[in-house]
């Protein structure tokens, strides 16, 4: 496994008070607990409030984000960004490829089409051991990474809106 090479982002655009949506797929509860905890810690550290929606699997995450973002906007409480969290472990069939590729494609399509800041924390792995290495905040911290990605995109959106 390659060592992570995270350069600190220098954009300090104020995002205090923003609202984030976390949509998590509850397929591997313990792994998901670790990823969710790390994502929440990043959002709180940035002064961003959050709501959590839970869906059955990774394929449901993009639709849940689209539905929740639209509903929140209609109710006058829009979300400023979203974090997608899930874990897909390779099995004996091509289902792994379908779930991993289609969930990522749908998230990217939504984010670009709607110009909506989104962090993709759906990890795709061969084994549960690899999943744990990516999920633990003390290791690769992919839940925290997904939240940081969403926050970084939100900062860019806000900074450029002022330009």
mmCIF file of C-alpha atoms in Angstrom:
data_model
loop_
_atom_site.group_PDB
_atom_site.id
_atom_site.type_symbol
_atom_site.label_atom_id
_atom_site.label_comp_id
_atom_site.label_asym_id
_atom_site.label_seq_id
_atom_site.Cartn_x
_atom_site.Cartn_y
_atom_site.Cartn_z
ATOM 1 C CA UNK A 1 0.000 0.000 0.000
ATOM 2 C CA UNK A 2 1.348 3.417 -0.930
ATOM 3 C CA UNK A 3 2.040 5.889 1.826
ATOM 4 C CA UNK A 4 -0.395 8.798 1.889
ATOM 5 C CA UNK A 5 1.044 12.095 0.701
ATOM 6 C CA UNK A 6 -1.320 14.757 1.923
ATOM 7 C CA UNK A 7 -0.186 18.295 1.378
ATOM 8 C CA UNK A 8 -1.978 20.716 3.671
ATOM 9 C CA UNK A 9 -4.459 22.878 1.824
ATOM 10 C CA UNK A 10 -3.816 26.580 2.243
ATOM 11 C CA UNK A 11 -7.297 27.892 1.433
ATOM 12 C CA UNK A 12 -8.728 29.247 4.668
ATOM 13 C CA UNK A 13 -11.966 30.652 3.238
ATOM 14 C CA UNK A 14 -14.459 30.894 6.083
ATOM 15 C CA UNK A 15 -17.013 28.084 6.063
ATOM 16 C CA UNK A 16 -18.086 28.371 9.702
ATOM 17 C CA UNK A 17 -21.782 27.672 10.060
ATOM 18 C CA UNK A 18 -22.069 25.673 6.858
ATOM 19 C CA UNK A 19 -24.310 22.600 6.789
ATOM 20 C CA UNK A 20 -23.031 19.241 5.624
ATOM 21 C CA UNK A 21 -24.848 16.068 4.778
ATOM 22 C CA UNK A 22 -23.217 12.725 5.460
ATOM 23 C CA UNK A 23 -24.751 9.748 3.679
ATOM 24 C CA UNK A 24 -23.385 6.448 4.854
ATOM 25 C CA UNK A 25 -23.954 2.907 3.664
ATOM 26 C CA UNK A 26 -24.351 0.645 6.691
ATOM 27 C CA UNK A 27 -23.074 -2.609 5.283
ATOM 28 C CA UNK A 28 -19.999 -3.132 7.493
ATOM 29 C CA UNK A 29 -21.043 -1.546 10.792
ATOM 30 C CA UNK A 30 -17.676 -1.452 12.584
ATOM 31 C CA UNK A 31 -15.821 -0.093 9.573
ATOM 32 C CA UNK A 32 -18.582 2.438 9.017
ATOM 33 C CA UNK A 33 -18.450 3.552 12.657
ATOM 34 C CA UNK A 34 -14.756 4.382 12.270
ATOM 35 C CA UNK A 35 -15.265 6.283 9.014
ATOM 36 C CA UNK A 36 -18.274 8.205 10.319
ATOM 37 C CA UNK A 37 -16.482 9.215 13.512
ATOM 38 C CA UNK A 38 -13.520 10.552 11.516
ATOM 39 C CA UNK A 39 -15.742 12.485 9.092
ATOM 40 C CA UNK A 40 -17.726 14.064 11.919
ATOM 41 C CA UNK A 41 -14.521 15.093 13.707
ATOM 42 C CA UNK A 42 -13.323 16.939 10.566
ATOM 43 C CA UNK A 43 -16.635 18.726 10.102
ATOM 44 C CA UNK A 44 -16.789 19.793 13.747
ATOM 45 C CA UNK A 45 -13.199 21.051 13.639
ATOM 46 C CA UNK A 46 -14.181 23.270 10.689
ATOM 47 C CA UNK A 47 -17.247 24.651 12.503
ATOM 48 C CA UNK A 48 -19.628 22.848 10.148
ATOM 49 C CA UNK A 49 -22.862 21.262 11.363
ATOM 50 C CA UNK A 50 -24.046 17.987 9.880
ATOM 51 C CA UNK A 51 -26.893 15.555 9.440
ATOM 52 C CA UNK A 52 -26.435 11.837 8.842
ATOM 53 C CA UNK A 53 -28.567 9.681 6.569
ATOM 54 C CA UNK A 54 -28.078 5.934 6.504
ATOM 55 C CA UNK A 55 -28.763 3.810 3.433
ATOM 56 C CA UNK A 56 -28.471 0.053 2.849
ATOM 57 C CA UNK A 57 -25.517 0.075 0.444
ATOM 58 C CA UNK A 58 -23.145 2.156 -1.649
ATOM 59 C CA UNK A 59 -25.414 2.163 -4.709
ATOM 60 C CA UNK A 60 -28.058 4.055 -2.751
ATOM 61 C CA UNK A 61 -25.728 6.857 -1.626
ATOM 62 C CA UNK A 62 -25.903 9.087 -4.747
ATOM 63 C CA UNK A 63 -29.703 9.033 -4.907
ATOM 64 C CA UNK A 64 -29.981 9.731 -1.183
ATOM 65 C CA UNK A 65 -27.694 12.747 -1.539
ATOM 66 C CA UNK A 66 -29.717 14.108 -4.473
ATOM 67 C CA UNK A 67 -33.033 13.586 -2.658
ATOM 68 C CA UNK A 68 -31.815 15.082 0.635
ATOM 69 C CA UNK A 69 -30.130 18.100 -0.965
ATOM 70 C CA UNK A 70 -33.247 18.923 -2.969
ATOM 71 C CA UNK A 71 -35.556 18.451 0.041
ATOM 72 C CA UNK A 72 -33.380 20.549 2.332
ATOM 73 C CA UNK A 73 -33.280 23.398 -0.181
ATOM 74 C CA UNK A 74 -37.069 23.316 -0.579
ATOM 75 C CA UNK A 75 -37.431 23.450 3.218
ATOM 76 C CA UNK A 76 -35.180 26.502 3.472
ATOM 77 C CA UNK A 77 -32.315 24.653 5.149
ATOM 78 C CA UNK A 78 -29.942 23.903 2.270
ATOM 79 C CA UNK A 79 -26.861 21.761 2.584
ATOM 80 C CA UNK A 80 -23.570 23.333 1.550
ATOM 81 C CA UNK A 81 -21.704 20.077 0.922
ATOM 82 C CA UNK A 82 -21.992 16.322 1.284
ATOM 83 C CA UNK A 83 -19.822 13.411 2.340
ATOM 84 C CA UNK A 84 -20.405 9.909 0.957
ATOM 85 C CA UNK A 85 -19.183 7.058 3.175
ATOM 86 C CA UNK A 86 -19.247 3.350 2.450
ATOM 87 C CA UNK A 87 -17.215 0.218 2.021
ATOM 88 C CA UNK A 88 -17.295 -2.238 -0.859
ATOM 89 C CA UNK A 89 -15.305 -5.457 -0.404
ATOM 90 C CA UNK A 90 -14.547 -7.593 -3.457
ATOM 91 C CA UNK A 91 -16.458 -10.862 -3.596
ATOM 92 C CA UNK A 92 -16.620 -13.757 -6.040
ATOM 93 C CA UNK A 93 -18.774 -12.007 -8.644
ATOM 94 C CA UNK A 94 -18.632 -8.825 -10.730
ATOM 95 C CA UNK A 95 -20.997 -7.122 -8.278
ATOM 96 C CA UNK A 96 -17.945 -5.380 -6.743
ATOM 97 C CA UNK A 97 -17.095 -3.676 -10.025
ATOM 98 C CA UNK A 98 -20.673 -2.601 -10.626
ATOM 99 C CA UNK A 99 -21.141 -1.154 -7.142
ATOM 100 C CA UNK A 100 -17.766 0.580 -6.937
ATOM 101 C CA UNK A 101 -17.818 2.059 -10.440
ATOM 102 C CA UNK A 102 -21.481 3.044 -10.588
ATOM 103 C CA UNK A 103 -21.565 4.672 -7.151
ATOM 104 C CA UNK A 104 -18.445 6.708 -7.971
ATOM 105 C CA UNK A 105 -19.766 7.650 -11.405
ATOM 106 C CA UNK A 106 -23.102 8.788 -10.000
ATOM 107 C CA UNK A 107 -21.426 10.870 -7.280
ATOM 108 C CA UNK A 108 -19.128 12.537 -9.801
ATOM 109 C CA UNK A 109 -21.970 13.178 -12.222
ATOM 110 C CA UNK A 110 -24.099 14.750 -9.492
ATOM 111 C CA UNK A 111 -21.306 16.900 -8.114
ATOM 112 C CA UNK A 112 -20.327 18.261 -11.527
ATOM 113 C CA UNK A 113 -23.873 18.746 -12.844
ATOM 114 C CA UNK A 114 -25.095 20.479 -9.696
ATOM 115 C CA UNK A 115 -21.750 22.165 -8.894
ATOM 116 C CA UNK A 116 -22.134 20.718 -5.442
ATOM 117 C CA UNK A 117 -19.146 20.186 -3.108
ATOM 118 C CA UNK A 118 -18.886 16.493 -2.338
ATOM 119 C CA UNK A 119 -16.309 14.191 -0.781
ATOM 120 C CA UNK A 120 -16.330 10.565 -1.921
ATOM 121 C CA UNK A 121 -15.393 8.265 0.944
ATOM 122 C CA UNK A 122 -16.641 5.005 -0.530
ATOM 123 C CA UNK A 123 -13.670 2.726 -0.084
ATOM 124 C CA UNK A 124 -13.254 -0.202 -2.459
ATOM 125 C CA UNK A 125 -11.009 -2.995 -1.263
ATOM 126 C CA UNK A 126 -10.144 -6.635 -1.733
ATOM 127 C CA UNK A 127 -10.304 -7.615 1.949
ATOM 128 C CA UNK A 128 -11.707 -6.432 5.262
ATOM 129 C CA UNK A 129 -8.106 -6.005 6.455
ATOM 130 C CA UNK A 130 -7.568 -3.421 3.701
ATOM 131 C CA UNK A 131 -10.852 -1.774 4.658
ATOM 132 C CA UNK A 132 -9.697 -1.366 8.258
ATOM 133 C CA UNK A 133 -6.391 0.145 7.139
ATOM 134 C CA UNK A 134 -8.346 2.741 5.172
ATOM 135 C CA UNK A 135 -11.070 3.314 7.765
ATOM 136 C CA UNK A 136 -9.028 3.847 10.929
ATOM 137 C CA UNK A 137 -8.313 7.489 11.706
ATOM 138 C CA UNK A 138 -4.876 6.395 12.927
ATOM 139 C CA UNK A 139 -4.056 4.902 9.518
ATOM 140 C CA UNK A 140 -5.352 6.139 6.131
ATOM 141 C CA UNK A 141 -8.433 7.883 7.585
ATOM 142 C CA UNK A 142 -10.590 7.829 4.459
ATOM 143 C CA UNK A 143 -13.666 9.078 6.340
ATOM 144 C CA UNK A 144 -11.733 12.136 7.442
ATOM 145 C CA UNK A 145 -10.284 12.516 3.941
ATOM 146 C CA UNK A 146 -13.753 12.536 2.388
ATOM 147 C CA UNK A 147 -14.921 15.238 4.800
ATOM 148 C CA UNK A 148 -11.776 17.307 4.110
ATOM 149 C CA UNK A 149 -12.383 16.965 0.366
ATOM 150 C CA UNK A 150 -15.979 18.197 0.714
ATOM 151 C CA UNK A 151 -14.808 21.122 2.867
ATOM 152 C CA UNK A 152 -12.026 21.994 0.419
ATOM 153 C CA UNK A 153 -14.516 22.096 -2.454
ATOM 154 C CA UNK A 154 -16.893 24.215 -0.376
ATOM 155 C CA UNK A 155 -14.083 26.691 0.339
ATOM 156 C CA UNK A 156 -13.300 26.907 -3.385
ATOM 157 C CA UNK A 157 -16.967 27.468 -4.222
ATOM 158 C CA UNK A 158 -17.332 30.225 -1.630
ATOM 159 C CA UNK A 159 -14.046 31.927 -2.507
ATOM 160 C CA UNK A 160 -14.819 31.991 -6.223
ATOM 161 C CA UNK A 161 -18.378 33.212 -5.596
ATOM 162 C CA UNK A 162 -16.870 36.347 -4.024
ATOM 163 C CA UNK A 163 -14.449 36.979 -6.913
#
